[in-house]
Amino acid sequence: VTDLAVTESADTIYAEATMAGAAGVAIVRVSGPASREILLGLTGKIPVPRIARHVKLVSPSDGDIIDHGLVLWFPGPGSFS
């Protein structure tokens, strides 16, 4: 058994978390210090933590609706990536 070091990062990262292949829903995880601003830009609000909310996803550049989705907000500390 090897101990894994946990490192802190000042970067905001995102990654597709959907299984490869055809899927009815895409999952994107965003983690890091700019996550709140990204969520505000896409939805216009910060939802209640740890509760799924149906939201309109809008283009931050022009406000046009680009999709609908479920958002879960896990503010730190204690939301491990």
Coordinates of C-alpha atoms in Angstrom, one line a residue:
V1 CA 0.0 0.0 0.0
T2 CA 1.3 3.4 -1.0
D3 CA 0.4 6.7 0.6
L4 CA -0.9 9.2 -1.9
A5 CA 0.0 12.8 -1.3
V6 CA -2.8 15.3 -1.5
T7 CA -1.7 18.6 -3.2
E8 CA -3.4 21.9 -3.2
S9 CA -3.9 23.7 -6.5
A10 CA -4.7 27.3 -7.3
D11 CA -6.0 26.2 -10.7
T12 CA -9.6 25.9 -11.7
I13 CA -10.1 22.7 -13.7
Y14 CA -12.9 21.0 -15.6
A15 CA -13.4 17.6 -17.0
E16 CA -16.1 15.6 -18.6
A17 CA -17.2 12.9 -16.2
T18 CA -19.6 11.1 -18.6
M19 CA -18.9 7.5 -19.5
A20 CA -17.5 7.1 -23.0
G21 CA -20.1 6.3 -25.7
A22 CA -23.6 7.5 -26.3
A23 CA -25.3 9.1 -23.3
G24 CA -28.5 10.9 -22.6
V25 CA -26.8 13.3 -20.2
A26 CA -23.4 14.8 -20.1
I27 CA -21.6 15.4 -16.8
V28 CA -19.0 18.1 -16.4
R29 CA -17.2 18.7 -13.2
V30 CA -15.6 22.0 -12.4
S31 CA -13.3 22.4 -9.4
G32 CA -11.2 25.3 -8.1
P33 CA -11.3 28.9 -7.0
A34 CA -13.1 30.2 -10.1
S35 CA -15.9 27.6 -9.9
R36 CA -18.3 30.1 -8.2
E37 CA -17.8 32.7 -10.9
I38 CA -18.2 30.1 -13.7
L39 CA -21.5 28.9 -12.2
L40 CA -22.7 32.5 -11.8
G41 CA -21.8 33.1 -15.5
L42 CA -23.7 30.0 -16.7
T43 CA -26.8 30.1 -14.4
G44 CA -26.9 33.6 -12.9
K45 CA -27.2 32.3 -9.3
I46 CA -25.6 30.0 -6.8
P47 CA -28.0 27.2 -5.7
V48 CA -28.4 25.9 -2.2
P49 CA -25.4 23.6 -1.5
R50 CA -25.6 19.9 -2.1
I51 CA -29.1 20.0 -3.5
A52 CA -29.7 19.3 -7.3
R53 CA -31.4 22.2 -9.1
H54 CA -32.8 22.4 -12.6
V55 CA -31.4 25.5 -14.2
K56 CA -31.2 27.3 -17.6
L57 CA -27.6 27.4 -18.8
V58 CA -26.9 30.7 -20.6
S59 CA -24.1 32.0 -22.7
P60 CA -22.0 34.3 -20.5
S61 CA -21.3 36.5 -23.5
D62 CA -24.8 37.3 -24.7
G63 CA -27.3 35.7 -22.1
D64 CA -28.9 33.4 -24.7
I65 CA -30.1 30.1 -23.3
I66 CA -27.9 27.3 -24.6
D67 CA -29.3 24.4 -22.6
H68 CA -31.0 23.2 -19.4
G69 CA -29.3 21.1 -16.8
L70 CA -29.0 20.0 -13.3
V71 CA -26.5 21.8 -11.1
L72 CA -25.1 20.6 -7.8
W73 CA -23.0 23.1 -5.8
F74 CA -20.4 21.7 -3.3
P75 CA -18.6 24.7 -1.8
G76 CA -15.3 24.1 0.0
P77 CA -13.8 23.2 2.3
G78 CA -14.7 19.5 2.3
S79 CA -15.6 19.1 -1.3
F80 CA -12.8 16.8 -2.5
S81 CA -11.7 16.6 -6.1

